[in-house]
Short mmCIF file of C-alpha atoms in Angstrom, two decimals:
data_model
loop_
_atom_site.label_atom_id
_atom_site.label_comp_id
_atom_site.label_asym_id
_atom_site.label_seq_id
_atom_site.Cartn_x
_atom_site.Cartn_y
_atom_site.Cartn_z
CA MET A 1 -4.22 7.07 0.90
CA ASN A 2 -1.54 5.24 -1.05
CA PHE A 3 1.94 5.92 0.29
CA VAL A 4 4.47 4.98 -2.37
CA CYS A 5 8.26 4.70 -2.49
CA VAL A 6 10.77 3.37 -5.01
CA LEU A 7 13.72 1.07 -4.33
CA ARG A 8 15.96 0.41 -7.30
CA GLN A 9 19.19 -1.40 -6.59
CA ASP A 10 22.12 -1.82 -8.95
CA PRO A 11 23.89 -4.98 -7.74
CA ALA A 12 26.75 -4.48 -10.21
CA THR A 13 27.99 -1.12 -8.97
CA LYS A 14 26.63 -0.71 -5.42
CA LYS A 15 26.97 3.02 -6.02
CA HIS A 16 24.50 5.74 -5.08
CA PRO A 17 21.72 5.00 -4.58
CA GLY A 18 22.85 1.39 -4.25
CA PHE A 19 23.23 1.60 -0.47
CA TYR A 20 19.45 1.67 -0.09
CA ASP A 21 17.88 -1.69 0.73
CA LYS A 22 14.58 -3.05 1.98
CA GLU A 23 15.30 -1.90 5.53
CA TRP A 24 15.03 1.70 4.33
CA VAL A 25 11.59 0.77 2.96
CA ASN A 26 10.64 -0.72 6.33
CA LYS A 27 11.85 2.38 8.13
CA LEU A 28 9.75 4.62 5.93
CA ARG A 29 6.69 2.40 6.33
CA ASN A 30 7.11 2.41 10.11
CA GLY A 31 7.38 6.20 10.07
CA VAL A 32 4.11 6.42 8.18
CA LYS A 33 2.45 4.06 10.68
CA ARG A 34 3.58 6.27 13.57
CA ASN A 35 2.63 9.57 11.98
CA TYR A 36 -0.44 9.06 9.79
CA SER A 37 -3.70 8.52 11.66
CA LYS A 38 -5.99 7.30 8.87
CA PRO A 39 -6.16 4.04 6.89
CA PHE A 40 -3.51 3.72 4.19
CA ASN A 41 -1.79 1.38 1.77
CA PHE A 42 2.00 1.30 1.61
CA VAL A 43 3.54 0.21 -1.69
CA CYS A 44 7.10 -0.02 -2.97
CA LEU A 45 8.03 -0.13 -6.66
CA SER A 46 11.22 -2.15 -6.78
CA ASN A 47 13.48 -4.50 -8.74
CA VAL A 48 14.25 -6.49 -5.56
CA GLU A 49 12.14 -8.21 -2.93
CA THR A 50 10.87 -6.11 -0.02
CA ASP A 51 8.80 -6.78 3.11
CA VAL A 52 5.87 -4.64 1.92
CA GLU A 53 3.49 -4.80 -1.01
CA THR A 54 5.82 -4.59 -4.01
CA ILE A 55 5.15 -3.66 -7.63
CA PRO A 56 7.98 -4.70 -9.99
CA LEU A 57 9.77 -1.94 -11.86
CA GLU A 58 9.41 -2.29 -15.62
CA SER A 59 11.67 0.32 -17.20
CA ASP A 60 15.45 0.51 -17.37
CA PHE A 61 15.55 3.98 -15.80
CA THR A 62 18.42 4.31 -13.33
CA ASN A 63 18.93 6.33 -10.15
CA TRP A 64 16.23 8.90 -9.40
CA TRP A 65 14.65 8.52 -12.83
CA ALA A 66 13.09 5.24 -11.66
CA LYS A 67 10.56 7.18 -9.59
CA LEU A 68 8.79 8.13 -12.82
CA GLU A 69 7.31 4.65 -12.68
CA ILE A 70 4.86 5.80 -10.00
CA PHE A 71 3.00 7.46 -12.89
CA ARG A 72 2.50 4.24 -14.85
CA PRO A 73 -1.11 3.88 -16.02
CA ASN A 74 -3.67 2.32 -13.67
CA LEU A 75 -1.33 1.58 -10.77
CA PHE A 76 -3.30 3.29 -8.00
CA THR A 77 -6.85 4.16 -7.09
CA GLY A 78 -7.34 7.21 -4.90
CA PRO A 79 -4.79 9.73 -3.62
CA VAL A 80 -1.07 9.01 -3.83
CA THR A 81 1.69 10.41 -1.66
CA TYR A 82 5.20 9.63 -2.88
CA LEU A 83 8.07 9.73 -0.35
CA ASP A 84 11.80 9.38 -1.00
CA LEU A 85 13.44 6.62 1.03
CA ASP A 86 15.64 9.08 2.94
CA ILE A 87 12.74 11.16 4.30
CA VAL A 88 12.68 11.17 8.12
CA LEU A 89 9.11 11.37 9.43
CA CYS A 90 9.19 13.27 12.71
CA ASN A 91 5.60 14.14 13.74
CA ASN A 92 2.01 13.39 12.82
CA PHE A 93 1.38 14.78 9.35
CA THR A 94 -2.21 13.64 8.72
CA ASN A 95 -3.51 17.22 8.51
CA ILE A 96 -1.02 18.12 5.76
CA PHE A 97 -2.95 16.07 3.21
CA ASP A 98 -6.50 16.40 4.53
CA SER A 99 -7.19 19.81 3.02
CA LEU A 100 -5.49 19.43 -0.37
CA ASP A 101 -7.31 20.01 -3.65
CA THR A 102 -7.73 16.61 -5.31
CA THR A 103 -7.47 18.19 -8.77
CA LYS A 104 -3.98 19.57 -8.19
CA PHE A 105 -0.49 18.08 -8.31
CA TYR A 106 1.78 18.90 -5.37
CA MET A 107 5.54 18.95 -4.93
CA ILE A 108 7.68 20.60 -2.29
CA LYS A 109 9.70 23.78 -2.66
CA GLU A 110 13.29 23.54 -1.54
CA PRO A 111 15.37 26.56 -0.44
CA GLY A 112 16.11 28.54 -3.58
CA ASN A 113 12.52 27.96 -4.77
CA ASN A 114 13.33 24.91 -6.89
CA PRO A 115 10.59 22.26 -7.07
CA ASN A 116 11.65 19.06 -5.33
CA SER A 117 10.25 15.58 -5.91
CA SER A 118 11.19 14.10 -2.52
CA ILE A 119 7.53 14.41 -1.58
CA MET A 120 4.75 14.49 -4.17
CA HIS A 121 0.99 14.21 -3.80
CA PHE A 122 -1.57 13.68 -6.54
CA GLN A 123 -4.79 11.96 -7.53
CA GLY A 124 -5.73 11.00 -11.04
CA ASP A 125 -3.98 10.10 -14.27
CA TYR A 126 -0.53 11.60 -14.84
CA SER A 127 0.68 8.69 -16.96
CA HIS A 128 1.90 11.03 -19.71
CA LEU A 129 4.87 11.82 -17.46
CA TYR A 130 5.91 8.18 -17.66
CA THR A 131 4.99 7.30 -21.23
CA ASN A 132 6.64 10.41 -22.64
CA ALA A 133 9.82 9.74 -20.65
CA VAL A 134 9.99 6.14 -21.89
CA LYS A 135 9.46 7.22 -25.48
CA ASN A 136 12.03 10.03 -25.33
CA LYS A 137 14.38 8.69 -22.68
CA GLU A 138 17.72 9.73 -24.15
CA PHE A 139 16.58 13.25 -25.02
CA ILE A 140 14.91 13.88 -21.65
CA THR A 141 17.68 12.48 -19.45
CA ALA A 142 20.26 14.49 -21.41
CA LYS A 143 18.16 17.67 -21.24
CA TYR A 144 17.84 17.46 -17.46
CA SER A 145 21.44 16.45 -16.76
CA LYS A 146 22.64 20.05 -16.48
CA GLY A 147 21.36 23.44 -15.52
CA LYS A 148 19.42 24.65 -12.47
CA ASN A 149 16.43 22.30 -12.48
CA LEU A 150 17.97 18.84 -12.75
CA GLY A 151 16.80 15.27 -12.97
CA ASP A 152 13.33 13.87 -12.58
CA GLN A 153 12.08 16.84 -10.58
CA GLY A 154 13.05 19.22 -13.36
CA TYR A 155 11.27 17.07 -15.91
CA ILE A 156 8.17 16.62 -13.74
CA SER A 157 7.84 20.28 -12.79
CA ASP A 158 8.30 21.39 -16.41
CA ASN A 159 5.59 19.06 -17.66
CA ILE A 160 2.82 19.41 -15.11
CA LYS A 161 1.27 22.41 -13.44
CA HIS A 162 2.10 22.03 -9.77
CA GLU A 163 1.45 23.60 -6.39
CA PHE A 164 3.84 23.61 -3.44
CA LEU A 165 2.96 21.69 -0.29
CA ASN A 166 5.02 24.21 1.65
CA GLY A 167 4.00 27.23 -0.40
CA THR A 168 2.81 29.38 2.52
CA GLU A 169 5.90 29.26 4.76
CA ASN A 170 4.79 25.92 6.18
CA GLN A 171 6.96 25.08 9.17
CA SER A 172 6.35 21.36 8.78
CA PHE A 173 9.26 20.87 6.38
CA GLN A 174 12.89 20.95 7.50
CA PHE A 175 15.59 20.67 4.83
CA LYS A 176 19.04 19.23 5.48
CA HIS A 177 21.88 20.32 3.23
CA HIS A 178 25.43 21.43 3.99
CA LYS A 179 24.56 24.92 2.71
CA ILE A 180 21.33 25.34 4.70
CA GLN A 181 21.63 26.87 8.17
CA THR A 182 17.96 27.47 9.03
CA GLN A 183 16.60 25.02 11.59
CA ILE A 184 12.99 24.19 12.47
CA SER A 185 12.65 22.83 15.97
CA ASN A 186 9.68 20.53 15.53
CA PRO A 187 9.05 19.67 11.85
CA LYS A 188 6.88 16.89 10.47
CA PHE A 189 9.31 16.01 7.68
CA LEU A 190 13.12 16.09 7.59
CA ILE A 191 14.18 16.18 3.93
CA PHE A 192 17.70 15.54 2.65
CA ILE A 193 18.31 17.38 -0.63
CA SER A 194 21.93 16.48 -1.29
CA LYS A 195 23.20 13.07 -2.44
CA HIS A 196 25.96 13.50 0.14
CA GLN A 197 23.54 14.16 3.02
CA LYS A 198 21.48 11.23 4.29
CA PRO A 199 20.10 10.19 7.68
CA SER A 200 22.68 7.40 7.68
CA ASN A 201 25.55 9.90 7.89
CA ASN A 202 23.68 12.29 10.20
CA GLN A 203 22.98 9.91 13.06
CA ASN A 204 24.06 12.49 15.64
CA LEU A 205 21.38 14.91 14.48
CA GLN A 206 18.66 14.97 17.14
CA LEU A 207 15.79 14.57 14.67
CA VAL A 208 17.51 11.49 13.27
CA LYS A 209 18.21 10.08 16.73
CA ASP A 210 14.58 10.51 17.73
CA ASN A 211 12.88 9.34 14.54
CA TRP A 212 15.18 6.96 12.67
CA LYS A 213 15.55 4.36 15.41
CA ASP A 214 14.92 1.33 13.21
CA LEU A 215 18.22 1.82 11.39
CA ILE A 216 20.31 3.76 13.88
CA ASN A 217 22.77 0.90 14.42
CA LYS A 218 23.14 -0.01 10.76
CA LYS A 219 26.28 0.84 8.83
CA TYR A 220 25.74 2.61 5.51
CA LYS A 221 27.87 4.59 3.12
CA GLY A 222 25.29 7.36 2.64
#
C-alpha cells in the first residue's frame, strides 16, 4: 500500500492552507503506523522538505488543486490511498482497504451526498485527471469555483466513475463540520470538511485529544 499526502506551502502569503507544515505530515504518517497493520510506503508530494519520502511538486496548482499531482503518470506501483493532512486516524483501519475492488476508484461521501476527496483509494493509471487539468487549468479551476460540487473533488468526481468507501452506512467515518451534529463514538477516521474546522482548533474534542498527540501542544491558526 502506498499512503500519499500533499503538502504545498505558500511562503509569501502564509494563508490557508499555509499553516500546514512537515509536522502535519509526520502526524499523519504516525497515525498510519499506529492504525495500519500491513507493510506500506508513506510518500508526500511537496514543494518543501519533509521528514518522509518526498516527491517534488511540478505544477503551479495552488491550494487543494495541488492534490491532482498524485495522478501524475508512473508515480506509484500498486494500490494508493490518499489522505488529507487534517485527517485524524483514530482506530485500526486495515480491513477498510482489504476487500476493495482493485479496478474501482473510491472516494468518500460527505453528509449531503457530495463526493469528498479527503480520502481516495485507487490502483492503476488515472493520469488523465492530471494531464487534462494541466492542459485546461484556467477553464477547469473557474468551472469548479462555484456551485455545489466545488474544487478538485468536483472535478475528480465528474471525470471518473467512482464508488464510495462509506457507501453502505459505514460507521468508520466521522465528519466534523459546524453544521453536522451526528456523532460516531468510535470511528476509524475523523474527517474535517470545512476550511474553518481543523484538528488544530478542535483540541478539546476527545477524538483529537486521544489521537492527535504529536501536535497537541503546537500553536496553529487552523
